[in-house]
Amino acid sequence: MQNLHRQTLIGLFAVVAGLFLMIVAIPNWVSSPSNVRNIILSPVFWPYTLSALTIVIGLGLTITGHFSSEDMSQEKAEIPGGYGRLVIMAVVMVIYMFGLPRLGMVWTSMLAFVATAFLVRTSHPKTAVICALCVPLILYGFFAHVASVAIPQGNFVRLP
């Protein structure tokens, strides 16, 4: 087991996770009505697509890891404070969870995106803020107005 590379282990885990999703989780826990006209709007289409993509990426990682010449010796962490950032990220997730019913998914996602970008010390802060504003709004526009999927709205500001 010591001669397996990180990519191989991560790849094998991804393949197993993707297979679990395709064989057990999606058929048993994702309900899909039979009268969906457009397959892209079916509740099972995207889970199956992402599961298949996870399996393909896992296979790629496994093959890459098999031919890798990575040094498996333990090295000291390159960036200090990793555990602190992990704890802060957990706090951001908890705040996100409690913020969803109050602010809504779009506004909470914007704030979480900005917090995460600055937590990982992005080298492009302006781009991160622009993406934090645009990506949730564009996704809201698509899902709310094109796919007709209800997006959770907050108590304070409602989007059209």
Short mmCIF file of N, CA, C and O in Angstrom, two decimals, residues 13-137:
data_model
loop_
_atom_site.label_atom_id
_atom_site.label_comp_id
_atom_site.label_asym_id
_atom_site.label_seq_id
_atom_site.Cartn_x
_atom_site.Cartn_y
_atom_site.Cartn_z
N PHE A 13 -10.79 6.18 -5.03
CA PHE A 13 -11.89 6.65 -4.20
C PHE A 13 -12.97 7.32 -5.06
O PHE A 13 -14.17 7.12 -4.85
N ALA A 14 -12.56 8.12 -6.05
CA ALA A 14 -13.52 8.78 -6.93
C ALA A 14 -14.32 7.78 -7.75
O ALA A 14 -15.53 7.93 -7.92
N VAL A 15 -13.66 6.73 -8.23
CA VAL A 15 -14.36 5.70 -9.00
C VAL A 15 -15.38 4.99 -8.11
O VAL A 15 -16.54 4.79 -8.51
N VAL A 16 -14.98 4.63 -6.90
CA VAL A 16 -15.90 3.95 -5.98
C VAL A 16 -17.07 4.87 -5.62
O VAL A 16 -18.23 4.44 -5.60
N ALA A 17 -16.79 6.14 -5.36
CA ALA A 17 -17.85 7.08 -5.03
C ALA A 17 -18.81 7.26 -6.20
O ALA A 17 -20.04 7.28 -6.02
N GLY A 18 -18.28 7.39 -7.41
CA GLY A 18 -19.13 7.54 -8.59
C GLY A 18 -19.99 6.31 -8.83
O GLY A 18 -21.17 6.42 -9.16
N LEU A 19 -19.41 5.12 -8.66
CA LEU A 19 -20.18 3.90 -8.82
C LEU A 19 -21.27 3.78 -7.76
O LEU A 19 -22.40 3.37 -8.05
N PHE A 20 -20.94 4.15 -6.51
CA PHE A 20 -21.95 4.14 -5.46
C PHE A 20 -23.11 5.06 -5.81
O PHE A 20 -24.28 4.70 -5.64
N LEU A 21 -22.78 6.25 -6.30
CA LEU A 21 -23.84 7.18 -6.67
C LEU A 21 -24.70 6.62 -7.80
O LEU A 21 -25.93 6.70 -7.75
N MET A 22 -24.08 6.05 -8.82
CA MET A 22 -24.83 5.56 -9.98
C MET A 22 -25.64 4.31 -9.67
O MET A 22 -26.75 4.15 -10.19
N ILE A 23 -25.09 3.42 -8.85
CA ILE A 23 -25.75 2.13 -8.63
C ILE A 23 -26.71 2.17 -7.45
O ILE A 23 -27.78 1.56 -7.49
N VAL A 24 -26.37 2.90 -6.38
CA VAL A 24 -27.17 2.86 -5.16
C VAL A 24 -27.90 4.17 -4.90
O VAL A 24 -29.12 4.20 -4.77
N ALA A 25 -27.16 5.25 -4.79
CA ALA A 25 -27.73 6.50 -4.27
C ALA A 25 -28.77 7.11 -5.21
O ALA A 25 -29.89 7.42 -4.77
N ILE A 26 -28.45 7.32 -6.46
CA ILE A 26 -29.37 8.00 -7.37
C ILE A 26 -30.64 7.18 -7.62
O ILE A 26 -31.74 7.73 -7.51
N PRO A 27 -30.54 5.88 -7.92
CA PRO A 27 -31.79 5.13 -8.15
C PRO A 27 -32.68 5.05 -6.90
O PRO A 27 -33.90 5.01 -7.02
N ASN A 28 -32.08 5.03 -5.73
CA ASN A 28 -32.88 4.85 -4.51
C ASN A 28 -33.35 6.16 -3.90
O ASN A 28 -34.41 6.18 -3.25
N TRP A 29 -32.62 7.24 -4.05
CA TRP A 29 -32.92 8.45 -3.29
C TRP A 29 -33.24 9.67 -4.14
O TRP A 29 -33.52 10.74 -3.59
N VAL A 30 -33.17 9.59 -5.45
CA VAL A 30 -33.55 10.72 -6.30
C VAL A 30 -34.81 10.32 -7.04
O VAL A 30 -34.80 9.38 -7.82
N SER A 31 -35.89 11.04 -6.77
CA SER A 31 -37.14 10.71 -7.44
C SER A 31 -37.26 11.53 -8.71
O SER A 31 -36.87 12.70 -8.76
N SER A 32 -37.81 10.89 -9.73
CA SER A 32 -37.94 11.56 -11.01
C SER A 32 -39.32 11.25 -11.59
O SER A 32 -39.69 10.08 -11.74
N PRO A 33 -40.08 12.28 -11.91
CA PRO A 33 -41.37 12.03 -12.55
C PRO A 33 -41.17 11.50 -13.97
O PRO A 33 -40.18 11.78 -14.62
N SER A 34 -42.13 10.73 -14.44
CA SER A 34 -41.99 10.13 -15.77
C SER A 34 -42.41 11.08 -16.89
O SER A 34 -42.20 10.79 -18.05
N ASN A 35 -43.00 12.22 -16.55
CA ASN A 35 -43.51 13.10 -17.59
C ASN A 35 -42.61 14.29 -17.88
O ASN A 35 -43.07 15.31 -18.37
N VAL A 36 -41.32 14.18 -17.60
CA VAL A 36 -40.38 15.27 -17.89
C VAL A 36 -40.11 15.26 -19.39
O VAL A 36 -39.62 14.28 -19.93
N ARG A 37 -40.43 16.38 -20.06
CA ARG A 37 -40.29 16.44 -21.51
C ARG A 37 -38.85 16.62 -21.96
O ARG A 37 -38.42 16.06 -22.94
N ASN A 38 -38.10 17.44 -21.24
CA ASN A 38 -36.73 17.73 -21.62
C ASN A 38 -35.80 16.96 -20.68
O ASN A 38 -35.85 17.15 -19.46
N ILE A 39 -34.95 16.12 -21.23
CA ILE A 39 -34.09 15.27 -20.39
C ILE A 39 -33.13 16.09 -19.53
O ILE A 39 -32.78 15.69 -18.42
N ILE A 40 -32.74 17.27 -20.01
CA ILE A 40 -31.81 18.09 -19.24
C ILE A 40 -32.47 18.61 -17.97
O ILE A 40 -31.81 18.84 -16.97
N LEU A 41 -33.77 18.77 -17.97
CA LEU A 41 -34.49 19.23 -16.78
C LEU A 41 -34.91 18.09 -15.86
O LEU A 41 -35.48 18.33 -14.81
N SER A 42 -34.62 16.86 -16.24
CA SER A 42 -34.95 15.72 -15.38
C SER A 42 -34.11 15.75 -14.11
O SER A 42 -32.91 16.03 -14.16
N PRO A 43 -34.72 15.44 -12.96
CA PRO A 43 -33.96 15.47 -11.71
C PRO A 43 -32.85 14.43 -11.62
O PRO A 43 -31.98 14.56 -10.78
N VAL A 44 -32.85 13.42 -12.49
CA VAL A 44 -31.79 12.42 -12.42
C VAL A 44 -30.70 12.62 -13.47
O VAL A 44 -29.66 11.98 -13.40
N PHE A 45 -30.93 13.51 -14.44
CA PHE A 45 -29.96 13.68 -15.51
C PHE A 45 -28.62 14.19 -14.99
O PHE A 45 -27.57 13.60 -15.25
N TRP A 46 -28.63 15.30 -14.25
CA TRP A 46 -27.38 15.89 -13.80
C TRP A 46 -26.68 15.05 -12.74
O TRP A 46 -25.45 14.95 -12.77
N PRO A 47 -27.39 14.42 -11.82
CA PRO A 47 -26.67 13.52 -10.90
C PRO A 47 -25.96 12.37 -11.63
O PRO A 47 -24.82 12.04 -11.32
N TYR A 48 -26.64 11.77 -12.62
CA TYR A 48 -25.98 10.71 -13.39
C TYR A 48 -24.80 11.25 -14.19
O TYR A 48 -23.75 10.61 -14.29
N THR A 49 -24.96 12.44 -14.76
CA THR A 49 -23.87 13.05 -15.54
C THR A 49 -22.66 13.33 -14.66
O THR A 49 -21.52 13.01 -15.03
N LEU A 50 -22.90 13.91 -13.48
CA LEU A 50 -21.79 14.21 -12.58
C LEU A 50 -21.15 12.93 -12.02
O LEU A 50 -19.94 12.88 -11.82
N SER A 51 -21.96 11.90 -11.80
CA SER A 51 -21.40 10.63 -11.35
C SER A 51 -20.51 10.01 -12.41
O SER A 51 -19.42 9.50 -12.11
N ALA A 52 -20.96 10.04 -13.66
CA ALA A 52 -20.14 9.51 -14.75
C ALA A 52 -18.86 10.32 -14.91
O ALA A 52 -17.78 9.75 -15.12
N LEU A 53 -18.96 11.63 -14.78
CA LEU A 53 -17.78 12.48 -14.86
C LEU A 53 -16.82 12.19 -13.71
O LEU A 53 -15.59 12.17 -13.92
N THR A 54 -17.35 11.93 -12.53
CA THR A 54 -16.50 11.57 -11.39
C THR A 54 -15.76 10.26 -11.66
O THR A 54 -14.57 10.13 -11.35
N ILE A 55 -16.43 9.30 -12.26
CA ILE A 55 -15.78 8.02 -12.58
C ILE A 55 -14.69 8.23 -13.63
O ILE A 55 -13.57 7.70 -13.49
N VAL A 56 -14.97 9.01 -14.66
CA VAL A 56 -13.97 9.25 -15.72
C VAL A 56 -12.75 9.97 -15.14
O VAL A 56 -11.60 9.59 -15.42
N ILE A 57 -12.98 10.99 -14.32
CA ILE A 57 -11.86 11.71 -13.71
C ILE A 57 -11.09 10.80 -12.76
O ILE A 57 -9.86 10.83 -12.71
N GLY A 58 -11.81 9.95 -12.01
CA GLY A 58 -11.15 9.00 -11.13
C GLY A 58 -10.28 8.02 -11.89
O GLY A 58 -9.16 7.70 -11.46
N LEU A 59 -10.77 7.55 -13.03
CA LEU A 59 -9.95 6.65 -13.86
C LEU A 59 -8.71 7.38 -14.37
O LEU A 59 -7.62 6.81 -14.40
N GLY A 60 -8.89 8.64 -14.77
CA GLY A 60 -7.74 9.42 -15.22
C GLY A 60 -6.72 9.61 -14.12
O GLY A 60 -5.51 9.50 -14.35
N LEU A 61 -7.17 9.92 -12.91
CA LEU A 61 -6.25 10.06 -11.78
C LEU A 61 -5.55 8.75 -11.46
O LEU A 61 -4.35 8.73 -11.14
N THR A 62 -6.29 7.65 -11.54
CA THR A 62 -5.69 6.34 -11.25
C THR A 62 -4.59 6.02 -12.26
O THR A 62 -3.51 5.57 -11.89
N ILE A 63 -4.87 6.26 -13.53
CA ILE A 63 -3.87 5.99 -14.57
C ILE A 63 -2.67 6.93 -14.41
O ILE A 63 -1.51 6.49 -14.50
N THR A 64 -2.93 8.21 -14.14
CA THR A 64 -1.84 9.17 -13.93
C THR A 64 -0.99 8.77 -12.74
O THR A 64 0.24 8.82 -12.79
N GLY A 65 -1.64 8.37 -11.66
CA GLY A 65 -0.91 7.96 -10.46
C GLY A 65 -0.09 6.71 -10.67
O GLY A 65 0.97 6.53 -10.07
N HIS A 66 -0.58 5.82 -11.52
CA HIS A 66 0.15 4.58 -11.79
C HIS A 66 1.49 4.85 -12.48
O HIS A 66 2.48 4.18 -12.20
N PHE A 67 1.51 5.86 -13.34
CA PHE A 67 2.74 6.18 -14.06
C PHE A 67 3.51 7.35 -13.44
O PHE A 67 4.47 7.84 -14.02
N SER A 68 3.10 7.78 -12.26
CA SER A 68 3.72 8.93 -11.61
C SER A 68 5.03 8.54 -10.94
O SER A 68 5.21 7.43 -10.47
N SER A 69 5.93 9.51 -10.87
CA SER A 69 7.18 9.30 -10.16
C SER A 69 7.25 10.21 -8.93
O SER A 69 8.30 10.69 -8.55
N GLU A 70 6.10 10.45 -8.33
CA GLU A 70 5.99 11.35 -7.18
C GLU A 70 6.77 10.80 -5.99
O GLU A 70 6.76 9.61 -5.71
N ASP A 71 7.44 11.70 -5.30
CA ASP A 71 8.14 11.33 -4.08
C ASP A 71 7.13 11.23 -2.95
O ASP A 71 6.44 12.19 -2.64
N MET A 72 7.01 10.08 -2.32
CA MET A 72 5.99 9.84 -1.30
C MET A 72 6.46 10.17 0.11
O MET A 72 5.76 9.89 1.07
N SER A 73 7.62 10.77 0.25
CA SER A 73 8.08 11.10 1.59
C SER A 73 7.27 12.27 2.14
O SER A 73 6.83 13.14 1.41
N GLN A 74 7.07 12.27 3.43
CA GLN A 74 6.29 13.32 4.09
C GLN A 74 7.10 14.61 4.15
O GLN A 74 8.24 14.60 4.56
N GLU A 75 6.48 15.69 3.73
CA GLU A 75 7.12 17.00 3.79
C GLU A 75 6.31 17.90 4.71
O GLU A 75 5.12 17.70 4.90
N LYS A 76 6.98 18.89 5.24
CA LYS A 76 6.30 19.86 6.07
C LYS A 76 5.35 20.68 5.19
O LYS A 76 5.63 20.93 4.03
N ALA A 77 4.24 21.10 5.76
CA ALA A 77 3.27 21.89 5.00
C ALA A 77 3.92 23.16 4.47
O ALA A 77 4.68 23.81 5.16
N GLU A 78 3.61 23.49 3.23
CA GLU A 78 4.22 24.65 2.59
C GLU A 78 3.68 25.95 3.16
O GLU A 78 4.41 26.90 3.34
N ILE A 79 2.38 26.01 3.41
CA ILE A 79 1.78 27.25 3.89
C ILE A 79 1.32 27.03 5.33
O ILE A 79 0.49 26.16 5.59
N PRO A 80 1.85 27.80 6.27
CA PRO A 80 1.44 27.62 7.66
C PRO A 80 0.01 28.12 7.86
O PRO A 80 -0.49 28.95 7.13
N GLY A 81 -0.64 27.59 8.88
CA GLY A 81 -1.99 28.04 9.21
C GLY A 81 -3.08 27.29 8.50
O GLY A 81 -4.22 27.77 8.43
N GLY A 82 -2.79 26.13 7.97
CA GLY A 82 -3.79 25.36 7.23
C GLY A 82 -4.96 24.94 8.09
O GLY A 82 -6.11 25.00 7.66
N TYR A 83 -4.68 24.51 9.31
CA TYR A 83 -5.77 24.08 10.19
C TYR A 83 -6.64 25.26 10.61
O TYR A 83 -7.86 25.11 10.75
N GLY A 84 -6.04 26.40 10.78
CA GLY A 84 -6.82 27.59 11.11
C GLY A 84 -7.78 27.97 9.99
O GLY A 84 -8.95 28.30 10.23
N ARG A 85 -7.30 27.90 8.73
CA ARG A 85 -8.17 28.19 7.60
C ARG A 85 -9.26 27.14 7.47
O ARG A 85 -10.39 27.46 7.07
N LEU A 86 -8.95 25.91 7.81
CA LEU A 86 -9.96 24.86 7.77
C LEU A 86 -11.08 25.14 8.78
O LEU A 86 -12.26 25.00 8.47
N VAL A 87 -10.71 25.59 9.98
CA VAL A 87 -11.70 25.93 10.99
C VAL A 87 -12.53 27.13 10.54
O VAL A 87 -13.76 27.15 10.68
N ILE A 88 -11.86 28.13 9.96
CA ILE A 88 -12.58 29.31 9.48
C ILE A 88 -13.54 28.91 8.36
O ILE A 88 -14.67 29.41 8.27
N MET A 89 -13.12 27.98 7.48
CA MET A 89 -14.01 27.53 6.41
C MET A 89 -15.23 26.82 6.98
O MET A 89 -16.35 26.97 6.47
N ALA A 90 -15.03 26.04 8.05
CA ALA A 90 -16.17 25.39 8.70
C ALA A 90 -17.12 26.43 9.27
O ALA A 90 -18.35 26.29 9.18
N VAL A 91 -16.58 27.50 9.84
CA VAL A 91 -17.41 28.58 10.37
C VAL A 91 -18.18 29.25 9.23
O VAL A 91 -19.37 29.56 9.37
N VAL A 92 -17.52 29.48 8.09
CA VAL A 92 -18.20 30.07 6.93
C VAL A 92 -19.36 29.18 6.49
O VAL A 92 -20.45 29.67 6.17
N MET A 93 -19.16 27.86 6.50
CA MET A 93 -20.23 26.94 6.10
C MET A 93 -21.41 27.00 7.06
O MET A 93 -22.57 26.96 6.64
N VAL A 94 -21.12 27.09 8.36
CA VAL A 94 -22.20 27.18 9.35
C VAL A 94 -22.96 28.50 9.18
O VAL A 94 -24.20 28.52 9.21
N ILE A 95 -22.24 29.58 8.98
CA ILE A 95 -22.89 30.88 8.74
C ILE A 95 -23.72 30.82 7.46
O ILE A 95 -24.83 31.36 7.40
N TYR A 96 -23.21 30.15 6.44
CA TYR A 96 -23.95 29.98 5.19
C TYR A 96 -25.26 29.24 5.45
O TYR A 96 -26.32 29.64 4.96
N MET A 97 -25.19 28.18 6.25
CA MET A 97 -26.37 27.39 6.54
C MET A 97 -27.43 28.23 7.26
O MET A 97 -28.62 28.17 6.93
N PHE A 98 -27.00 29.03 8.23
CA PHE A 98 -27.96 29.86 8.96
C PHE A 98 -28.37 31.09 8.15
O PHE A 98 -29.44 31.66 8.39
N GLY A 99 -27.57 31.51 7.20
CA GLY A 99 -27.90 32.66 6.39
C GLY A 99 -28.88 32.38 5.27
O GLY A 99 -29.57 33.29 4.78
N LEU A 100 -28.95 31.12 4.81
CA LEU A 100 -29.83 30.78 3.69
C LEU A 100 -31.28 31.17 3.92
O LEU A 100 -31.89 31.83 3.07
N PRO A 101 -31.91 30.81 5.05
CA PRO A 101 -33.32 31.18 5.20
C PRO A 101 -33.54 32.69 5.38
O PRO A 101 -34.61 33.19 5.09
N ARG A 102 -32.54 33.40 5.85
CA ARG A 102 -32.70 34.82 6.13
C ARG A 102 -32.38 35.69 4.92
O ARG A 102 -33.09 36.65 4.62
N LEU A 103 -31.28 35.39 4.23
CA LEU A 103 -30.84 36.21 3.10
C LEU A 103 -31.22 35.63 1.74
O LEU A 103 -31.22 36.33 0.75
N GLY A 104 -31.45 34.33 1.68
CA GLY A 104 -31.72 33.67 0.41
C GLY A 104 -30.44 33.09 -0.16
O GLY A 104 -29.33 33.43 0.24
N MET A 105 -30.62 32.21 -1.12
CA MET A 105 -29.48 31.48 -1.66
C MET A 105 -28.53 32.38 -2.45
O MET A 105 -27.31 32.24 -2.36
N VAL A 106 -29.07 33.31 -3.21
CA VAL A 106 -28.21 34.13 -4.08
C VAL A 106 -27.30 35.03 -3.24
O VAL A 106 -26.08 35.06 -3.44
N TRP A 107 -27.87 35.78 -2.31
CA TRP A 107 -27.09 36.72 -1.51
C TRP A 107 -26.12 35.99 -0.59
O TRP A 107 -24.97 36.41 -0.44
N THR A 108 -26.56 34.88 -0.01
CA THR A 108 -25.68 34.12 0.87
C THR A 108 -24.52 33.52 0.08
O THR A 108 -23.38 33.50 0.56
N SER A 109 -24.79 33.06 -1.13
CA SER A 109 -23.73 32.50 -1.97
C SER A 109 -22.71 33.56 -2.36
O SER A 109 -21.51 33.29 -2.42
N MET A 110 -23.18 34.77 -2.62
CA MET A 110 -22.26 35.85 -2.93
C MET A 110 -21.30 36.10 -1.77
O MET A 110 -20.08 36.20 -1.96
N LEU A 111 -21.85 36.20 -0.56
CA LEU A 111 -21.01 36.45 0.61
C LEU A 111 -20.05 35.29 0.88
O LEU A 111 -18.89 35.49 1.22
N ALA A 112 -20.54 34.06 0.71
CA ALA A 112 -19.69 32.89 0.94
C ALA A 112 -18.57 32.83 -0.09
O ALA A 112 -17.44 32.45 0.23
N PHE A 113 -18.87 33.19 -1.33
CA PHE A 113 -17.85 33.19 -2.38
C PHE A 113 -16.75 34.18 -2.04
O PHE A 113 -15.55 33.86 -2.14
N VAL A 114 -17.14 35.38 -1.63
CA VAL A 114 -16.14 36.40 -1.27
C VAL A 114 -15.32 35.94 -0.07
O VAL A 114 -14.08 36.06 -0.06
N ALA A 115 -15.99 35.40 0.95
CA ALA A 115 -15.27 34.94 2.15
C ALA A 115 -14.29 33.83 1.80
O ALA A 115 -13.14 33.83 2.28
N THR A 116 -14.70 32.91 0.96
CA THR A 116 -13.82 31.81 0.58
C THR A 116 -12.64 32.31 -0.26
O THR A 116 -11.50 31.87 -0.08
N ALA A 117 -12.91 33.24 -1.16
CA ALA A 117 -11.83 33.77 -2.00
C ALA A 117 -10.76 34.45 -1.16
O ALA A 117 -9.57 34.27 -1.40
N PHE A 118 -11.17 35.22 -0.17
CA PHE A 118 -10.18 35.90 0.65
C PHE A 118 -9.57 34.97 1.69
O PHE A 118 -8.45 35.20 2.14
N LEU A 119 -10.29 33.91 2.05
CA LEU A 119 -9.73 32.93 2.98
C LEU A 119 -8.56 32.18 2.35
O LEU A 119 -7.57 31.90 3.01
N VAL A 120 -8.68 31.87 1.06
CA VAL A 120 -7.59 31.16 0.38
C VAL A 120 -6.56 32.12 -0.20
O VAL A 120 -5.67 31.70 -0.93
N ARG A 121 -6.70 33.39 0.13
CA ARG A 121 -5.74 34.42 -0.27
C ARG A 121 -5.56 34.48 -1.78
O ARG A 121 -4.46 34.30 -2.31
N THR A 122 -6.67 34.75 -2.46
CA THR A 122 -6.61 34.83 -3.91
C THR A 122 -5.68 35.94 -4.37
O THR A 122 -5.56 36.97 -3.73
N SER A 123 -5.03 35.71 -5.49
CA SER A 123 -4.14 36.74 -6.04
C SER A 123 -4.90 37.68 -6.97
O SER A 123 -4.32 38.61 -7.51
N HIS A 124 -6.20 37.42 -7.17
CA HIS A 124 -7.04 38.25 -8.04
C HIS A 124 -8.30 38.66 -7.28
O HIS A 124 -9.39 38.17 -7.58
N PRO A 125 -8.20 39.56 -6.31
CA PRO A 125 -9.36 39.90 -5.49
C PRO A 125 -10.48 40.58 -6.27
O PRO A 125 -11.65 40.34 -6.00
N LYS A 126 -10.15 41.42 -7.25
CA LYS A 126 -11.19 42.09 -8.03
C LYS A 126 -11.99 41.09 -8.84
O LYS A 126 -13.22 41.15 -8.91
N THR A 127 -11.29 40.16 -9.46
CA THR A 127 -11.96 39.12 -10.23
C THR A 127 -12.84 38.27 -9.32
O THR A 127 -13.95 37.88 -9.70
N ALA A 128 -12.36 37.97 -8.12
CA ALA A 128 -13.14 37.15 -7.19
C ALA A 128 -14.43 37.86 -6.79
O ALA A 128 -15.49 37.24 -6.73
N VAL A 129 -14.36 39.15 -6.55
CA VAL A 129 -15.57 39.90 -6.17
C VAL A 129 -16.54 39.97 -7.35
O VAL A 129 -17.75 39.79 -7.17
N ILE A 130 -16.02 40.19 -8.55
CA ILE A 130 -16.89 40.23 -9.73
C ILE A 130 -17.57 38.87 -9.93
O ILE A 130 -18.78 38.79 -10.18
N CYS A 131 -16.81 37.79 -9.80
CA CYS A 131 -17.38 36.45 -9.93
C CYS A 131 -18.38 36.17 -8.81
O CYS A 131 -19.41 35.52 -9.04
N ALA A 132 -18.08 36.65 -7.61
CA ALA A 132 -19.00 36.44 -6.49
C ALA A 132 -20.33 37.12 -6.74
O ALA A 132 -21.37 36.63 -6.28
N LEU A 133 -20.33 38.22 -7.46
CA LEU A 133 -21.58 38.90 -7.77
C LEU A 133 -22.28 38.29 -8.98
O LEU A 133 -23.49 38.09 -8.98
N CYS A 134 -21.51 37.99 -10.02
CA CYS A 134 -22.11 37.57 -11.29
C CYS A 134 -22.56 36.11 -11.32
O CYS A 134 -23.65 35.81 -11.82
N VAL A 135 -21.75 35.20 -10.80
CA VAL A 135 -22.07 33.78 -10.92
C VAL A 135 -23.39 33.43 -10.23
O VAL A 135 -24.26 32.80 -10.85
N PRO A 136 -23.61 33.81 -8.97
CA PRO A 136 -24.92 33.49 -8.38
C PRO A 136 -26.09 34.16 -9.09
O PRO A 136 -27.16 33.55 -9.23
N LEU A 137 -25.91 35.38 -9.58
CA LEU A 137 -27.00 36.05 -10.29
C LEU A 137 -27.31 35.36 -11.62
O LEU A 137 -28.48 35.19 -11.98
#
